[in-house]
Short mmCIF file of C-alpha atoms in Angstrom, two decimals:
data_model
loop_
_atom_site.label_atom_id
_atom_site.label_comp_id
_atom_site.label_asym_id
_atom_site.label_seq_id
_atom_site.Cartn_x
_atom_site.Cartn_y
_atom_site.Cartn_z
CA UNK K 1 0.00 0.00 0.00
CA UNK K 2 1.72 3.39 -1.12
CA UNK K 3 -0.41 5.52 0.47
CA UNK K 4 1.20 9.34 0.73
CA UNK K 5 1.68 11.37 3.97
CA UNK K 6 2.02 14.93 3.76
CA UNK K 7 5.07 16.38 4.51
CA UNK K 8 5.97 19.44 2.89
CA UNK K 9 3.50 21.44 1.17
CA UNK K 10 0.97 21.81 4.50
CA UNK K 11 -0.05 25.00 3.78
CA UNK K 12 -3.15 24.93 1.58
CA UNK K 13 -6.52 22.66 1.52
CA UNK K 14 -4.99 20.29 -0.95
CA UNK K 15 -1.92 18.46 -0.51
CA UNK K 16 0.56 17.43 -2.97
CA UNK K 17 -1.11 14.39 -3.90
CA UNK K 18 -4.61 13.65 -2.93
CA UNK K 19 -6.32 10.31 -3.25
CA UNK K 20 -9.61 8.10 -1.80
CA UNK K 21 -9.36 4.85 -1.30
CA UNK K 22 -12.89 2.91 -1.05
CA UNK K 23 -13.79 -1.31 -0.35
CA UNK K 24 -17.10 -2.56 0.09
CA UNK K 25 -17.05 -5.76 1.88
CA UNK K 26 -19.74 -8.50 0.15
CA UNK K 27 -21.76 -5.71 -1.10
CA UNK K 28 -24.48 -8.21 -1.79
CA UNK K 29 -24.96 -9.07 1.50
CA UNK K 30 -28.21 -7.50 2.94
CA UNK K 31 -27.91 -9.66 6.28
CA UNK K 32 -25.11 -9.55 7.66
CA UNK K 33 -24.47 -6.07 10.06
CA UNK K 34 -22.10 -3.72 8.34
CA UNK K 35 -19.89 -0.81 9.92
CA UNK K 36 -18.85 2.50 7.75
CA UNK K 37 -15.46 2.88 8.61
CA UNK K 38 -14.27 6.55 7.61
CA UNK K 39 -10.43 7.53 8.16
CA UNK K 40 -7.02 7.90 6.11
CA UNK K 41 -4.33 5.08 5.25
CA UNK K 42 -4.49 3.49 8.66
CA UNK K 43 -7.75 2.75 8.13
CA UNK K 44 -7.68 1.17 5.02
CA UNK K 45 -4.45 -0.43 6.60
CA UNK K 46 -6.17 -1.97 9.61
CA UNK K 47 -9.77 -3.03 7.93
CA UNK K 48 -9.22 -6.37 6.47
CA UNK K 49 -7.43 -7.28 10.18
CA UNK K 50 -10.94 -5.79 11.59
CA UNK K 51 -13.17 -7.83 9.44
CA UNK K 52 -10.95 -11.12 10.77
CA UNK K 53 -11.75 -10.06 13.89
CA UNK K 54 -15.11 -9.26 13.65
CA UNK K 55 -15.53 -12.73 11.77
CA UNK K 56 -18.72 -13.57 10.49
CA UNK K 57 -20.15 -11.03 12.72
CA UNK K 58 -20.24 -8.10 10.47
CA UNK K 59 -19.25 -6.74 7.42
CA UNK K 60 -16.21 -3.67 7.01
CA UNK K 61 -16.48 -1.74 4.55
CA UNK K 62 -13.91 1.51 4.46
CA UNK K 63 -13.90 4.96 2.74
CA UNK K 64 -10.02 5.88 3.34
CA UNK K 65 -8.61 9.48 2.15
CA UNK K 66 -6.37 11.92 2.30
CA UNK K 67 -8.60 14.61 2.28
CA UNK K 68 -8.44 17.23 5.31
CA UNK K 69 -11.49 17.75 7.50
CA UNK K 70 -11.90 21.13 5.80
CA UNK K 71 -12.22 19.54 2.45
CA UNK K 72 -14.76 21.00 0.30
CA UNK K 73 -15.61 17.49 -1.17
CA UNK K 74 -15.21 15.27 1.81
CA UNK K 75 -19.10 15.27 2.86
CA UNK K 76 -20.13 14.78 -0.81
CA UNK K 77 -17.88 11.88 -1.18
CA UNK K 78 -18.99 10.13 2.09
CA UNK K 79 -22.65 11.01 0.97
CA UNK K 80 -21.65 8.77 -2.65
CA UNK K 81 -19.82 6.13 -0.52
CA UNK K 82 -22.97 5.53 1.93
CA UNK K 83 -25.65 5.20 -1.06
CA UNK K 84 -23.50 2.61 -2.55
CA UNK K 85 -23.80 0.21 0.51
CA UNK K 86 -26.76 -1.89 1.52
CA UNK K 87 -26.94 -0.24 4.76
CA UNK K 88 -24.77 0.64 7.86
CA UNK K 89 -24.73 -0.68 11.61
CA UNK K 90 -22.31 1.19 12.63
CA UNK K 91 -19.87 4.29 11.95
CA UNK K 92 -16.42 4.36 12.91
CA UNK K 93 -14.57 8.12 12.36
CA UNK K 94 -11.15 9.25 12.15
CA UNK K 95 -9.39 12.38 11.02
CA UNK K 96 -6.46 13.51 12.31
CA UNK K 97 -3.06 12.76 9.90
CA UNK K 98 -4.26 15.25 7.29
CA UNK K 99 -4.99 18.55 7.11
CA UNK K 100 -1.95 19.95 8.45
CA UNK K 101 -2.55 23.63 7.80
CA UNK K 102 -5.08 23.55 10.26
CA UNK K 103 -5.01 24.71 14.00
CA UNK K 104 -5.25 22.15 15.83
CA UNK K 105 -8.11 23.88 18.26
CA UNK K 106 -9.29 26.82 16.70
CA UNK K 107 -9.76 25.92 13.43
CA UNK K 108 -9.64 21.96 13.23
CA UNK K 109 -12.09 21.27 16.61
CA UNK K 110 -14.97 23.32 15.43
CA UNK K 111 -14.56 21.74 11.85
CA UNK K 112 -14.76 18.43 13.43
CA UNK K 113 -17.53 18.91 15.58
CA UNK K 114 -19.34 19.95 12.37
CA UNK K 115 -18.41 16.48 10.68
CA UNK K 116 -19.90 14.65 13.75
CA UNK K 117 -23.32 16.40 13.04
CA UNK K 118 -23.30 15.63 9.37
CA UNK K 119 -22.86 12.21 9.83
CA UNK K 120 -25.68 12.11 12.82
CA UNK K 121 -27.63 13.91 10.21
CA UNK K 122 -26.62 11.93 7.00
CA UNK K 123 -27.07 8.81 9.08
CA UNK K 124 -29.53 9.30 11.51
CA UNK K 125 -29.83 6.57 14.24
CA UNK K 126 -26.80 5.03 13.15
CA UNK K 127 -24.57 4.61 16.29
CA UNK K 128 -21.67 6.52 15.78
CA UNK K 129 -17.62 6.22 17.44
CA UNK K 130 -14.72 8.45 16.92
CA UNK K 131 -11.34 6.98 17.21
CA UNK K 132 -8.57 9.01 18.26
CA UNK K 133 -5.27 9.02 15.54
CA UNK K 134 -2.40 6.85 15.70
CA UNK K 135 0.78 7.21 17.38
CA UNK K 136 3.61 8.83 14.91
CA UNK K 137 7.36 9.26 15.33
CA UNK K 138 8.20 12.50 14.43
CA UNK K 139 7.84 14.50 17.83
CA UNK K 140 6.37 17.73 16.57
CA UNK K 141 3.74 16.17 14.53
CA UNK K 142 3.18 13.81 17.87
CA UNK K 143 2.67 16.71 19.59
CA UNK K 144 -0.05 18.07 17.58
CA UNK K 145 -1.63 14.32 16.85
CA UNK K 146 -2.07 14.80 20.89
CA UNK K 147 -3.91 18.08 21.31
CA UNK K 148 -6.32 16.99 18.10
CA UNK K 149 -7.07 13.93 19.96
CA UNK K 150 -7.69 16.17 23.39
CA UNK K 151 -10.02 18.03 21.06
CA UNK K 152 -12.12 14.81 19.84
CA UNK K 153 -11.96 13.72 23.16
CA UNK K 154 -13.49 16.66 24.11
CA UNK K 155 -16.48 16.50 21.18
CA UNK K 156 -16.93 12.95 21.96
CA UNK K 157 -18.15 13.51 25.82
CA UNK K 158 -20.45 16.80 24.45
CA UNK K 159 -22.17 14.04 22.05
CA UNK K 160 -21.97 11.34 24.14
CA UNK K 161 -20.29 8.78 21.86
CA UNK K 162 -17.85 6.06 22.58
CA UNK K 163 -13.80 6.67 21.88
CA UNK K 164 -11.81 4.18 20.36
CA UNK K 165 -8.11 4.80 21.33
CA UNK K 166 -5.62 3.99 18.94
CA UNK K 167 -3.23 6.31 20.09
CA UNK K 168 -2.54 4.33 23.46
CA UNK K 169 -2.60 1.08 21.10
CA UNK K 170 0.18 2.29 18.84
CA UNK K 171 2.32 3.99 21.44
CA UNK K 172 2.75 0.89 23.11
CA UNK K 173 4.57 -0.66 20.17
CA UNK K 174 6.40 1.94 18.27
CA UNK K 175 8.75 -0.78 16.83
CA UNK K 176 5.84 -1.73 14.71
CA UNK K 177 5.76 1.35 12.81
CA UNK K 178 7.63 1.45 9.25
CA UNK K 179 10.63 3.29 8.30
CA UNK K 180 8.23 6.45 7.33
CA UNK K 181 6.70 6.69 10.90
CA UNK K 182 3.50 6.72 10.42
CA UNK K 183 2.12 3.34 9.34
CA UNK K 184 2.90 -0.20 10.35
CA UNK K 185 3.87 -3.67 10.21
CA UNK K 186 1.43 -6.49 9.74
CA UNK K 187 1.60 -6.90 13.45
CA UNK K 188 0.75 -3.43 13.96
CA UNK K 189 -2.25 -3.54 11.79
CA UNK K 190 -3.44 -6.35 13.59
CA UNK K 191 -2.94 -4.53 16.90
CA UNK K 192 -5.12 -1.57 16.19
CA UNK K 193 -7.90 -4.15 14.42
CA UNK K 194 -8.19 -5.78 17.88
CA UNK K 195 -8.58 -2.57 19.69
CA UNK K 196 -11.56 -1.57 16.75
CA UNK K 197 -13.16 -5.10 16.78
CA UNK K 198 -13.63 -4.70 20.70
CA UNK K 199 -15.45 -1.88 20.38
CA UNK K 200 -17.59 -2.91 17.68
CA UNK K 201 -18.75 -5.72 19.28
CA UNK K 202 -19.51 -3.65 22.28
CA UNK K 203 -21.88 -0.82 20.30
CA UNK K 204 -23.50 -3.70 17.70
CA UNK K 205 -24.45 -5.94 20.94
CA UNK K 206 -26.79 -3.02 21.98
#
């Protein structure tokens, strides 16, 4: 998986190279419960180790990107992903790698507050969870992955809704991560699928 990070043109909406990457597990099945699983390259990394996990228990299907959370598009193209699947159990969110120009309070809090209302109103009903971004090794960019994570934190207990923490997850085994950084090894993947699967069963049980 060559999936870009970001690393020196952060100042505008659009980064050097932008890309989506979408999978729709069994999209014939209209049985089996199915999560929405919205991030970047870790989560299009760690799905197929989520479905494992999840077994025959539910379906994982992931809309992966490198879009910012400012992104003028990124609501229309999670609208198009949703009313190509059969349905949804579930929603899964992360945003925090990309998007770089951003404050990480002032500007990129309020903008993701506004993304948990547009999927509670694009997908009403549907329980939703916001994990919190992955551990990286560059120590300014750590620093900043932590106060956006404070921040979801924060929008998580205002909306009531569960938080999956992959950031305690992945700093617990920075050997895992590859020689960029910011993704992993196999073993990582299957790490943070684990951590995802736990949670899933916990909201889908309800």
């Amino acid at each position: 998986m060559n999936f870009t990070y970001e690393t020196t043109d952060r100042k505008g909406c659009y980064e050097t190279f932008e890309w989506d990457n979408m999978w729709i597990d069994y999209a014939n099945d209209d049985v089996t419960p199915r999560v929405l699983y919205i991030g970047d390259s870790i989560s299009y990394g760690s799905r197929s180790l989520v479905a494992a996990e999840m077994g025959s228990s539910a379906l994982v299907d992931v809309y992966a990107t490198s879009k910012g959370i400012d992104n003028c598009c990124y609501q229309d193209c999670i609208k198009l992903f949703g009313r190509q699947q059969k349905a949804r159990d579930c929603i899964i969110f992360n945003n925090g790698l990309h998007g770089w120009h951003l404050d990480d309070e002032a500007e990129y809090g309020p903008l993701y507050e506004q993304m948990v209302q547009f999927l509670q109103t694009e997908f009403p009903g549907v329980p939703l969870a916001l994990i919190l971004t992955t551990y990286i090794s560059d120590e300014d960019q750590r620093k900043r992955v932590e106060k956006r994570n404070a921040v979801v934190c924060k929008i998580a207990e205002k909306y009531d809704l569960p938080v999956i923490d992959l950031y305690a997850v992945s700093a617990a085994m920075p050997e895992l991560l590859k020689k960029d950084g910011v993704h992993f090894q196999r073993e990582g993947y299957e790490a943070l699928g684990k951590a995802i699967a736990e949670v899933l069963r916990q909201i889908l049980a309800k």
